[in-house]
Amino acid sequence: MKKITLFVSLLFCHLAIKAQQNTLNLLPVPKSVVVANAKFRLTNKFSVFVNGLKDDTILYKAVNRAYQALNRKTGLAFGFKYISPTDTLTVAQMQVAEQFKAKPTIGLDENYNLKVNENGIVLSATNTIGVLHGLQTLVQLVAVDDKGYYLPVVAIDDSPRFKWRGLMIDVARHFVSVEEIKHNIDAMAAVKLNVLHWHLTDDEGFRVESKIYPLLQEKGSNGDYYTQVQIKEIVAYAGDRGIIVVPEFDMPGHAQSWFAGYPELASLPGPYHPGPRGQWQQEHPDPNAPKGGSIADIIANMVAPTFDPTNEKLYLFLDKFIGEMTSLFPSGYVHIGADENNGMAWKKSPAIVAWMKDHQIANTDELQRYYVERVYKILKKHHRQLIGWEEIFNDKLSKDAIVHKWIPEGNGMVKSYGKIPDFTVHGNPVLLSVGFYTDVFMPAYIHYQNPFLQGLDDAGVLGGEAAQWTELADNENIDGRIWPRTAAIAERLWSPGNVNDVDDMYRRLFVFNRQLDEQGFPHLANYERALRRLSNGGPIENIKTLTDVLSPVKGYKKLIGNMMRAPQASYQTTPLTAVSDIIPVDSEVKRKFRALVKLYLEKHDKDAENGIRNYLIDWQKNDALIEPLFAGNKRLSEIQDHSKNLSAAAAIGLDALDKADKGITDAAAVQQRSAQLDSYAKPHYETEIAVIPEIAELVIGHVVAEPESYPSF
Ligand code: ACM
């Protein structure tokens, strides 16, 4: 008996150790996964019994969505059309159980427990939201072998690292349709994100319907805004998927669109119309203003339309407006923005300057504090917790205001308002988006290793948000900008901090990417459509061979270039259809190629060498195949240099492999080829060849660690 117990516990121990390393295809990786070498086979007999609260509509809808997702994925034609609260089926292959019914809320117990054995599945959770997370894990577990679809036998115990796991979508710079927002909500739910932070207003557009102040959307947008019916539809859609919706009404700065209809709210006279930051100043030139200067100087000195915080009517307006909005957004939070107000639009107003003197307000930072306090009180009256970008922070800030960190210290452009511990020590909950800006074209591993998140688990950090600003994203390319990289951020926010293997993250990220596509997310289809547009309806296969290994240049170079060009902020009028707009940010082919190069250089793996050769031969040949398509096609010709360079780089890579096979070393050639490769790494039309570093590694004969960061500016 003792022997048997010992054997069983050794076996369990073995499984547990193995489980630590076995992440399957799960993203985010659960807190604990124990995998056994056995399978649960899916057949058309697959059925689910819900032992839940009969009136839990969120639960039943989610179970049915998962059931049909498996049905579609496997094509098995499961026997049930709809799993219903009236089912009496107690002998089902899958049992779902919850103790409490819950709506998505920050701070709920989100744990779930999922046990799969050869004969059945049990998913249990404290409440609805835990079940929703478990169902997403269930769908990700489905695998296929030569006998058909199955789930591995596993025991999963899971709960999140952080309470607040968000995605911010800016819909002001470019409008994003209801359908696309819903796609994003589905993708968020798949990786257990729980907050859609909806940046609804900015200089360029006011995107929510107000019935009390209809000129907000009528004059503050180009007609693209969400009606109240649509807002309610999205809030409900998100709620069904375990996600709360937090609106952002950005003010006192970034507020030009408000003033198109209500110029009396602004600190300086109008007229106003929605448009990019800098537009008002261009239209109201000041001959005494400093000319030119660095970008940092331009940001510091820009006079940008801003609320007049000395106007009592403003607070009456905001009180009514917020009251109206709380009926649309039940989440309990309102984000008030408050970012990037340099105070210039206040300093320019003699009335405001005089008011500050009368009220002993020493500077515009203090005036901003006064303004935030007034808005805080309005939100309190409407039972809403205030969130603001870090510019709301000061040593008198109310302790329940949530500070949203976004500025990396020492960036040389905008000053930081404090480090995360400054905010948490003061007692303010903190959200983190610094390091999680997906609009800066960084590869997923940069976000995954976000240094700002290190050591922060117990320090008052509520969580974080991926942030997608949309100067360079529109309804068509935004999905490929946000995803799949946001899944890597979601893992940071959900999984334990010690889940940090970059190669394994990338392996799972691209599996997830295809799951997104399979479930109807449009990013891959949009990419191919954009390539067909680029080729004027011609063949795209060879174009794609090239564009699959290109990346947009990292950082804000493209945006800044665009803003400096005349007409200013051409990001509003330039269609986002260039190669740099349509290609995925993080090349999957590069990641696969990098994995092969690593295997070859570190383990001398012959199969890896063959795989590398296949890629290099394709790239070398591709230029001749694509060449005829460039004639007369200006947009496509933007990648003509890359085409030639990729071909030449591939030849260098093949030569390096041949030399290594023959044991030839030639230091002079290594130097000369490395220099050649450096020249091929140069950007053209805001794209660069992503695989040059790996080809360079073949030349020097060893792997080089990837940079820990890239400059944003
Ligand atoms: C911000 O990026 N201005 C919050």
XYZ file of C-alpha atoms and ligand atoms in Angstrom:
717
model
C 0.000 0.000 0.000
C 2.719 2.364 1.021
C 4.563 1.542 -2.170
C 1.511 2.378 -4.230
C 1.024 5.694 -2.432
C 4.668 6.516 -2.999
C 4.336 5.600 -6.664
C 1.212 7.722 -7.078
C 2.757 10.714 -5.368
C 5.941 10.368 -7.419
C 3.816 10.236 -10.555
C 1.901 13.323 -9.458
C 5.145 15.053 -8.629
C 6.447 14.234 -12.078
C 3.288 15.569 -13.683
C 3.446 18.711 -11.601
C 7.041 19.408 -12.582
C 6.271 18.752 -16.214
C 3.258 21.015 -15.935
C 5.384 23.979 -14.932
C 6.947 23.833 -18.357
C 3.937 22.841 -20.399
C 2.075 25.928 -21.522
C 0.218 24.034 -24.275
C -1.280 26.657 -26.574
C -2.706 28.679 -23.720
C -2.509 32.436 -23.791
C -2.429 33.807 -21.155
C -0.736 30.952 -19.331
C -2.826 29.919 -16.318
C -1.501 30.109 -12.764
C -1.221 26.337 -12.521
C -1.446 23.687 -15.239
C -0.967 19.975 -14.640
C -0.922 17.970 -17.854
C -1.188 14.185 -18.122
C -0.353 12.038 -21.090
C -3.971 11.270 -22.016
C -6.755 12.787 -24.080
C -10.444 13.540 -23.955
C -11.851 12.850 -27.424
C -14.460 15.220 -28.793
C -17.301 13.479 -30.621
C -20.774 14.477 -31.732
C -21.930 13.287 -28.294
C -20.280 16.266 -26.668
C -22.771 17.850 -24.309
C -22.712 20.366 -21.492
C -24.767 20.522 -18.332
C -24.824 23.820 -16.508
C -25.210 23.611 -12.789
C -25.589 27.343 -12.521
C -28.148 29.880 -11.499
C -31.030 29.606 -13.904
C -31.370 33.352 -14.391
C -27.685 33.878 -15.149
C -28.094 34.919 -18.771
C -24.428 35.937 -19.133
C -23.435 32.420 -18.120
C -25.787 30.629 -20.518
C -24.868 32.851 -23.437
C -21.163 32.249 -22.793
C -21.594 28.481 -22.510
C -23.463 28.445 -25.800
C -20.855 30.601 -27.517
C -18.103 28.229 -26.406
C -20.171 25.162 -27.343
C -20.762 26.512 -30.839
C -17.118 27.627 -31.174
C -16.077 24.012 -30.556
C -18.811 22.760 -32.870
C -17.600 25.026 -35.677
C -13.931 24.289 -35.064
C -14.400 20.520 -35.096
C -17.302 20.273 -37.542
C -18.626 17.400 -35.445
C -22.280 18.507 -35.439
C -22.859 18.331 -31.688
C -26.289 17.046 -30.711
C -27.576 20.153 -28.900
C -28.767 23.307 -30.518
C -28.861 25.321 -27.333
C -27.774 24.607 -23.755
C -30.662 25.926 -21.701
C -31.505 26.500 -18.041
C -34.360 24.015 -18.412
C -32.017 21.157 -19.395
C -32.258 18.263 -16.985
C -29.341 16.464 -18.480
C -27.225 15.546 -15.499
C -25.056 12.971 -17.279
C -23.209 15.251 -19.640
C -19.606 15.038 -20.763
C -18.995 18.523 -19.461
C -20.312 20.002 -16.247
C -20.200 23.724 -15.558
C -20.766 24.948 -12.016
C -20.820 28.334 -10.322
C -21.745 29.484 -6.832
C -22.738 33.075 -7.524
C -24.077 35.079 -10.391
C -21.887 38.086 -11.165
C -21.649 40.941 -13.613
C -18.214 42.112 -14.674
C -16.772 44.291 -11.927
C -13.236 45.197 -10.967
C -12.008 43.238 -7.972
C -14.272 40.194 -8.317
C -12.884 36.787 -7.520
C -12.091 35.666 -11.075
C -10.749 32.206 -10.306
C -11.809 29.071 -12.130
C -10.875 25.446 -12.017
C -10.891 23.284 -15.137
C -10.408 19.538 -14.970
C -10.302 17.434 -18.090
C -10.001 13.662 -17.823
C -10.468 10.977 -20.442
C -14.206 10.740 -19.815
C -15.298 14.248 -19.096
C -14.718 17.853 -18.190
C -15.581 19.828 -15.078
C -15.402 23.612 -15.071
C -16.144 25.275 -11.766
C -15.796 28.819 -10.536
C -16.945 31.009 -7.725
C -18.940 33.161 -10.089
C -20.000 33.840 -13.682
C -16.855 35.711 -14.625
C -14.603 32.829 -13.571
C -16.690 30.485 -15.735
C -16.279 32.864 -18.699
C -12.490 32.762 -18.314
C -12.544 28.973 -18.001
C -14.560 28.658 -21.209
C -11.936 30.677 -23.077
C -9.250 28.335 -21.755
C -11.353 25.350 -22.811
C -11.586 26.607 -26.406
C -7.814 27.200 -26.502
C -7.176 23.621 -25.333
C -8.727 21.977 -28.384
C -6.090 20.200 -30.458
C -6.085 17.733 -33.314
C -4.176 14.556 -34.111
C -4.645 11.823 -36.698
C -7.563 10.414 -34.701
C -9.436 13.707 -34.556
C -10.105 16.558 -32.148
C -9.308 16.226 -28.472
C -8.494 18.083 -25.279
C -5.414 17.070 -23.322
C -6.100 15.694 -19.857
C -5.301 18.621 -17.586
C -6.010 20.151 -14.221
C -5.976 23.941 -14.386
C -6.307 26.297 -11.487
C -6.321 29.895 -12.516
C -6.790 33.456 -11.341
C -5.326 36.772 -12.495
C -2.226 38.636 -11.395
C -3.923 42.065 -11.722
C -7.534 43.120 -11.287
C -7.605 45.639 -14.139
C -6.589 44.358 -17.554
C -7.551 46.812 -20.211
C -7.339 47.905 -23.789
C -7.678 51.575 -24.680
C -8.983 52.343 -28.140
C -8.868 55.912 -29.440
C -11.840 56.429 -31.736
C -11.375 60.191 -32.085
C -8.446 60.425 -34.521
C -9.985 57.794 -36.764
C -13.458 56.498 -36.121
C -13.821 52.793 -35.406
C -17.089 51.122 -36.341
C -19.427 49.320 -33.955
C -18.634 46.056 -35.707
C -14.887 46.535 -35.291
C -15.264 47.453 -31.614
C -17.197 44.206 -31.161
C -14.414 42.249 -32.858
C -11.980 43.778 -30.404
C -14.212 42.904 -27.463
C -14.269 39.281 -28.618
C -10.484 39.242 -28.899
C -10.154 40.868 -25.470
C -12.383 38.232 -23.895
C -10.303 35.477 -25.502
C -7.235 36.644 -23.552
C -9.135 37.528 -20.381
C -8.919 41.303 -20.616
C -11.734 42.906 -18.634
C -11.769 46.672 -19.390
C -12.469 48.436 -22.657
C -11.223 51.984 -22.128
C -12.959 53.914 -24.865
C -11.205 57.191 -25.741
C -14.339 58.835 -27.116
C -13.359 62.475 -27.433
C -10.282 64.336 -28.558
C -9.369 67.360 -30.652
C -10.171 65.510 -33.861
C -13.595 64.174 -33.008
C -16.408 63.924 -30.504
C -17.719 60.395 -30.913
C -20.643 59.968 -28.548
C -24.173 61.245 -28.929
C -25.394 63.679 -26.296
C -29.082 64.465 -26.344
C -28.657 67.347 -23.908
C -25.835 68.962 -25.890
C -26.335 67.671 -29.457
C -23.880 70.163 -30.990
C -21.116 68.139 -29.348
C -21.446 65.355 -31.896
C -23.131 67.373 -34.632
C -20.381 69.965 -34.914
C -17.651 68.060 -33.143
C -17.505 65.161 -35.576
C -17.688 64.479 -39.279
C -20.902 62.559 -38.675
C -19.034 59.527 -37.362
C -20.136 59.044 -33.776
C -21.904 56.370 -31.741
C -25.592 56.891 -31.072
C -26.770 56.222 -27.559
C -28.449 53.064 -28.834
C -25.123 51.873 -30.239
C -23.297 52.722 -27.014
C -25.792 50.658 -25.028
C -25.435 47.812 -27.512
C -21.654 47.784 -27.096
C -21.757 48.075 -23.317
C -24.140 45.087 -23.243
C -22.021 43.131 -25.741
C -18.933 43.732 -23.594
C -20.818 42.898 -20.395
C -21.858 39.548 -21.844
C -18.166 38.835 -22.341
C -17.038 39.827 -18.874
C -15.800 43.268 -19.875
C -16.628 46.677 -18.423
C -16.583 49.772 -20.599
C -14.891 52.873 -19.221
C -15.459 56.028 -21.260
C -12.797 58.690 -21.565
C -13.838 62.281 -22.134
C -10.498 63.975 -22.535
C -10.363 67.438 -20.938
C -9.361 70.204 -20.186
C -6.951 69.883 -23.135
C -7.444 67.682 -26.218
C -10.883 69.294 -26.255
C -11.087 71.168 -29.557
C -14.032 69.100 -30.801
C -16.189 70.146 -27.804
C -15.716 73.789 -28.750
C -16.989 73.445 -32.324
C -20.513 73.462 -30.909
C -19.855 75.183 -27.565
C -17.037 77.718 -28.031
C -18.006 79.449 -24.780
C -16.412 76.564 -22.841
C -12.952 77.362 -24.226
C -10.322 79.587 -22.684
C -9.740 81.504 -25.929
C -12.140 82.799 -28.562
C -13.151 80.608 -31.505
C -14.381 79.755 -33.989
C -13.409 76.139 -33.550
C -13.800 73.009 -35.585
C -12.556 69.497 -34.930
C -9.051 68.895 -36.161
C -5.554 67.969 -35.153
C -3.619 69.523 -32.330
C -1.811 72.534 -33.699
C -4.571 73.482 -36.079
C -6.005 76.250 -33.896
C -2.565 77.791 -33.466
C -1.996 77.706 -37.206
C -5.316 79.432 -37.738
C -4.578 82.035 -35.032
C -0.904 82.851 -35.601
C 0.861 84.882 -32.929
C 3.656 87.015 -34.420
C 5.426 87.114 -31.022
C 5.450 83.351 -30.521
C 8.827 81.596 -30.676
C 9.426 80.119 -34.120
C 10.615 76.609 -34.848
C 12.681 74.833 -32.223
C 12.849 71.157 -31.395
C 9.768 68.964 -31.264
C 9.958 69.182 -27.462
C 9.882 73.010 -27.743
C 6.944 72.884 -30.126
C 5.029 70.640 -27.677
C 5.906 72.892 -24.734
C 4.888 76.122 -26.475
C 1.871 75.014 -28.449
C -1.344 76.889 -27.740
C -3.954 74.154 -27.932
C -7.679 74.636 -27.276
C -8.457 74.038 -23.605
C -11.464 74.412 -21.276
C -11.744 77.618 -19.296
C -11.576 76.348 -15.703
C -12.570 79.763 -14.320
C -15.986 79.625 -15.984
C -18.657 78.403 -13.541
C -20.921 77.567 -16.479
C -18.392 74.926 -17.524
C -19.029 72.938 -14.349
C -22.810 73.161 -14.795
C -22.325 71.902 -18.341
C -20.083 69.035 -17.205
C -22.459 68.112 -14.408
C -25.319 67.669 -16.867
C -23.122 65.971 -19.455
C -21.620 63.485 -16.993
C -25.083 62.810 -15.591
C -26.257 61.929 -19.093
C -23.234 59.753 -19.769
C -23.577 57.765 -16.547
C -26.877 56.452 -17.864
C -24.945 54.975 -20.799
C -21.857 53.747 -18.950
C -22.747 51.870 -15.769
C -19.161 50.814 -14.965
C -18.535 53.142 -12.047
C -15.483 54.811 -13.615
C -14.984 57.849 -15.813
C -11.610 58.646 -17.347
C -11.177 62.401 -17.641
C -7.942 62.375 -19.630
C -6.287 65.588 -18.372
C -3.113 64.835 -20.325
C -0.774 67.163 -22.165
C -2.190 70.446 -20.951
C 0.859 72.697 -21.097
C -1.122 75.656 -19.743
C -0.372 77.869 -22.758
C -4.034 78.359 -23.647
C -4.587 79.642 -20.097
C -1.547 81.912 -20.043
C -2.796 83.505 -23.268
C -6.066 84.600 -21.681
C -5.815 87.889 -19.718
C -9.103 87.066 -17.937
C -7.763 83.715 -16.729
C -4.468 85.227 -15.653
C -6.350 87.885 -13.653
C -8.626 85.236 -12.112
C -5.598 83.200 -11.032
C -4.171 86.277 -9.341
C -7.449 86.969 -7.533
C -7.682 83.381 -6.364
C -3.984 83.107 -5.443
C -3.361 80.336 -7.926
C 0.326 80.582 -8.589
C 0.687 78.748 -11.896
C -1.114 76.719 -14.498
C -0.224 73.407 -12.802
C -2.184 74.628 -9.794
C -5.019 75.723 -12.025
C -5.104 72.235 -13.490
C -5.279 70.872 -9.927
C -8.202 73.191 -9.177
C -9.957 72.026 -12.325
C -9.403 68.305 -11.589
C -10.783 68.772 -8.067
C -13.929 70.385 -9.427
C -14.451 67.554 -11.901
C -13.688 65.017 -9.150
C -16.589 66.458 -7.137
C -18.935 66.242 -10.118
C -17.998 62.597 -10.654
C -18.492 61.859 -6.939
C -21.971 63.338 -7.156
C -22.678 60.882 -9.975
C -21.082 57.965 -8.069
C -18.182 57.637 -10.430
C -14.524 57.075 -9.602
C -12.181 59.426 -11.409
C -9.362 58.147 -13.585
C -6.938 60.511 -15.252
C -3.639 60.304 -17.060
C -0.724 60.978 -14.734
C -1.034 64.752 -15.224
C -3.834 64.685 -12.610
C -1.282 63.814 -9.941
C -0.255 66.264 -7.228
C 0.355 65.910 -3.523
C -3.214 66.932 -2.667
C -4.955 64.609 -5.112
C -7.852 62.644 -3.559
C -6.648 59.184 -2.753
C -9.323 57.317 -4.622
C -8.475 59.010 -7.929
C -6.831 56.459 -10.214
C -3.593 57.666 -11.777
C -2.914 56.324 -15.241
C 0.837 56.223 -15.845
C 1.905 56.759 -19.450
C 5.090 58.860 -19.559
C 8.490 57.174 -19.492
C 10.844 59.258 -17.358
C 13.619 61.059 -19.183
C 12.086 60.747 -22.644
C 13.167 64.284 -23.575
C 9.755 65.251 -24.942
C 7.232 65.457 -22.127
C 7.878 65.646 -18.409
C 6.810 62.797 -16.190
C 4.553 63.561 -13.201
C 6.086 60.890 -11.025
C 7.231 57.313 -10.849
C 4.698 54.598 -10.041
C 5.769 54.366 -6.365
C 5.229 58.132 -6.000
C 1.586 57.581 -6.847
C 1.075 54.397 -4.835
C 2.874 55.725 -1.751
C 0.535 58.703 -1.873
C -2.280 56.142 -1.766
C -3.603 56.421 -5.316
C -4.405 53.275 -7.270
C -2.336 53.117 -10.447
C -2.928 51.885 -13.954
C 0.022 51.287 -16.181
C 0.150 52.019 -19.875
C 3.762 53.123 -20.083
C 5.461 50.344 -22.037
C 2.107 49.135 -23.366
C 1.533 51.658 -26.185
C 0.784 49.482 -29.183
C 0.801 52.476 -31.539
C 4.599 52.779 -31.314
C 5.249 49.743 -33.553
C 7.313 47.780 -31.047
C 7.555 44.017 -31.319
C 5.512 42.041 -28.788
C 8.554 41.019 -26.755
C 9.231 44.667 -25.847
C 5.783 44.972 -24.262
C 6.160 41.513 -22.752
C 9.324 42.569 -20.939
C 7.921 45.963 -19.936
C 10.456 47.141 -17.339
C 7.901 49.427 -15.686
C 5.945 46.412 -14.494
C 8.813 44.705 -12.745
C 8.428 44.296 -8.990
C 5.018 45.939 -8.874
C 2.700 43.129 -7.827
C 1.761 44.332 -4.388
C 2.255 48.059 -4.654
C -1.231 49.431 -5.229
C -1.050 48.795 -8.928
C -4.566 47.967 -10.083
C -3.310 46.716 -13.409
C -2.675 48.109 -16.834
C -3.894 48.743 -20.315
C -2.638 48.343 -23.827
C -3.159 51.689 -25.548
C -3.917 52.132 -29.222
C -3.941 55.727 -30.417
C -5.250 56.082 -33.916
C -3.389 58.813 -35.743
C -1.980 55.965 -37.854
C -4.760 53.423 -37.461
C -8.217 53.383 -38.958
C -11.158 51.051 -39.132
C -9.369 48.765 -41.567
C -5.877 48.380 -40.137
C -6.581 48.849 -36.423
C -7.189 45.148 -35.800
C -3.702 44.266 -37.046
C -2.246 47.101 -34.990
C -3.843 46.001 -31.729
C -3.619 42.238 -32.313
C -1.998 39.868 -31.761
C 0.528 41.917 -29.747
C -2.059 42.906 -27.152
C -2.327 39.224 -26.244
C 1.286 39.398 -25.005
C 0.303 42.384 -22.845
C -2.749 40.475 -21.618
C -0.451 37.666 -20.498
C 1.681 40.142 -18.552
C -1.433 41.338 -16.744
C -3.014 37.927 -16.141
C -0.256 35.329 -15.731
C 2.158 35.084 -12.807
C 5.198 37.341 -13.214
C 7.508 34.355 -13.657
C 5.834 33.385 -16.936
C 8.343 35.210 -19.109
C 9.813 32.929 -21.786
C 9.788 35.115 -24.912
C 10.220 32.270 -27.410
C 7.347 30.349 -25.874
C 5.206 33.505 -25.839
C 5.816 33.971 -29.568
C 5.008 30.321 -30.285
C 1.648 30.696 -28.547
C 1.041 34.210 -29.878
C 0.948 33.051 -33.472
C -1.275 30.081 -32.637
C -3.610 32.582 -31.003
C -3.353 34.810 -34.071
C -4.777 32.042 -36.228
C -7.463 31.274 -33.654
C -8.519 34.927 -33.923
C -8.748 34.599 -37.690
C -10.686 31.352 -37.394
C -13.186 33.010 -35.073
C -13.875 35.812 -37.539
C -11.395 38.506 -36.508
C -10.620 40.386 -39.734
C -6.917 41.276 -39.371
C -5.436 38.635 -41.669
C -8.181 39.084 -44.252
C -7.687 42.866 -44.138
C -3.935 42.482 -44.695
C -4.449 40.335 -47.780
C -7.140 42.665 -49.089
C -4.794 45.606 -48.650
C -2.119 43.717 -50.607
C -4.576 43.091 -53.437
C -5.370 46.797 -53.443
C -1.662 47.536 -53.587
C -1.231 45.212 -56.558
C -4.265 46.736 -58.296
C -6.012 43.403 -58.148
C -3.003 41.482 -59.475
C -1.351 38.472 -57.841
C -0.115 39.008 -54.286
C 1.809 35.839 -53.474
C 5.262 37.228 -54.236
C 4.461 40.636 -52.835
C 3.462 38.876 -49.629
C 6.711 36.904 -49.530
C 8.411 40.291 -49.216
C 5.910 42.169 -47.037
C 5.751 39.235 -44.607
C 9.344 40.024 -43.613
C 8.938 43.797 -43.408
C 8.078 45.777 -40.281
C 6.945 49.370 -39.859
C 9.750 51.536 -38.437
C 9.637 51.570 -34.653
C 8.674 54.632 -32.649
C 6.896 57.836 -33.598
C 9.014 58.594 -36.676
C 6.201 58.056 -39.118
C 3.721 60.081 -37.075
C 6.090 62.957 -36.447
C 7.139 63.014 -40.095
C 3.487 63.106 -40.996
C 2.681 65.914 -38.562
C 5.568 68.061 -39.733
C 4.615 67.711 -43.365
C 2.283 70.232 -44.998
C -0.641 70.175 -44.783
C -0.149 69.689 -41.095
C -1.298 66.413 -39.597
C -1.813 64.788 -42.935
C -2.562 61.682 -40.886
C -6.155 62.831 -41.046
C -6.285 62.911 -44.827
C -3.682 60.373 -45.967
C -5.326 56.986 -46.506
C -3.702 54.309 -44.389
C -3.029 52.020 -47.312
C 0.758 52.216 -47.729
C 2.873 49.149 -47.030
C 3.870 50.615 -43.657
C 0.178 50.845 -42.716
C -0.929 47.385 -43.716
C 1.842 45.000 -42.691
C 1.726 43.298 -39.302
C 3.896 45.087 -36.742
C 5.588 41.915 -35.560
C 6.562 39.668 -38.470
C 5.663 36.032 -37.800
C 8.102 34.881 -40.477
C 10.890 36.746 -38.696
C 10.031 34.938 -35.446
C 10.025 31.550 -37.179
C 13.260 32.351 -38.984
C 14.848 33.586 -35.760
C 13.884 30.339 -33.993
C 15.540 28.325 -36.783
C 18.684 30.475 -36.736
C 18.947 29.997 -32.973
C 18.536 26.237 -33.280
C 21.098 26.062 -36.053
C 23.722 28.286 -34.441
C 23.331 26.994 -30.890
C 22.579 23.306 -31.529
C 23.946 22.782 -35.076
C 20.547 21.391 -36.001
C 20.536 20.126 -39.591
C 16.755 20.399 -40.056
C 16.958 23.989 -38.887
C 19.687 24.649 -41.459
C 17.472 23.225 -44.185
C 14.592 25.377 -43.027
C 16.807 28.469 -43.114
C 17.997 27.589 -46.615
C 14.413 27.242 -47.836
C 13.563 30.717 -46.581
C 16.749 32.249 -48.018
C 16.277 30.619 -51.423
C 12.695 31.929 -51.605
C 13.805 35.439 -50.655
C 16.687 35.400 -53.083
C 14.432 34.401 -55.981
C 11.561 36.669 -55.020
C 12.963 39.922 -56.424
C 12.940 38.644 -60.009
C 9.359 37.403 -59.555
C 8.058 40.660 -58.109
C 10.040 42.994 -60.405
C 7.457 43.148 -63.253
C 4.794 44.352 -60.804
C 6.618 47.560 -59.893
C 6.291 49.202 -63.320
C 3.765 52.024 -63.126
C 2.756 51.156 -59.555
C 4.021 54.019 -57.412
C 2.765 52.752 -54.063
C 4.124 49.282 -54.611
C 7.439 50.714 -55.785
C 7.991 51.999 -52.258
C 9.248 48.497 -51.431
C 11.349 48.036 -54.559
C 14.610 48.790 -52.723
C 13.679 46.321 -50.001
C 12.972 43.692 -52.636
C 16.462 44.018 -54.096
C 18.057 44.221 -50.674
C 16.238 41.169 -49.335
C 17.401 39.187 -52.317
C 21.012 40.329 -51.848
C 20.852 39.708 -48.082
C 19.512 36.192 -48.689
C 22.445 35.491 -50.997
C 24.805 36.584 -48.216
C 22.999 34.273 -45.799
C 23.262 31.303 -48.166
C 26.940 32.001 -48.701
C 27.467 32.109 -44.910
C 25.784 28.698 -44.549
C 27.924 27.235 -47.355
C 31.122 28.580 -45.799
C 30.166 27.247 -42.367
C 29.402 23.821 -43.872
C 32.849 23.771 -45.451
C 34.547 25.073 -42.299
C 35.817 28.212 -44.068
C 36.471 31.270 -41.900
C 37.208 34.594 -43.538
C 37.287 37.565 -41.148
C 37.579 40.191 -43.911
C 34.531 38.791 -45.707
C 32.562 38.730 -42.447
C 33.289 42.401 -41.929
C 32.434 43.386 -45.462
C 29.164 41.381 -45.478
C 28.106 42.681 -42.110
C 28.553 46.240 -43.413
C 26.532 45.358 -46.500
C 23.751 43.953 -44.316
C 23.787 47.121 -42.214
C 23.023 49.107 -45.330
C 20.099 46.777 -46.134
C 18.685 47.385 -42.665
C 17.945 51.033 -43.510
C 14.278 52.000 -43.646
C 12.556 52.909 -46.905
C 9.151 54.553 -46.797
C 8.800 53.836 -43.094
C 9.361 50.104 -43.352
C 12.415 47.976 -42.707
C 13.463 44.405 -43.436
C 12.868 42.492 -40.218
C 15.170 39.530 -40.865
C 18.459 41.376 -41.441
C 19.640 40.835 -37.822
C 19.186 37.063 -38.164
C 21.025 36.938 -41.509
C 23.794 38.963 -39.847
C 23.914 36.323 -37.092
C 24.490 33.635 -39.740
C 27.418 35.699 -41.046
C 29.082 36.193 -37.658
C 28.203 32.673 -36.541
C 26.448 33.396 -33.283
C 23.119 34.635 -31.950
C 22.918 38.227 -30.713
C 20.410 39.148 -27.997
C 17.658 41.388 -29.285
C 17.620 44.995 -28.016
C 15.785 45.491 -24.709
C 14.304 48.704 -26.018
C 14.135 50.917 -29.082
C 13.882 54.691 -29.095
C 10.364 56.018 -29.488
C 11.476 59.320 -30.992
C -1.308 60.353 -23.853
O -0.664 59.541 -24.552
N -1.326 61.625 -24.181
C -2.026 59.924 -22.668
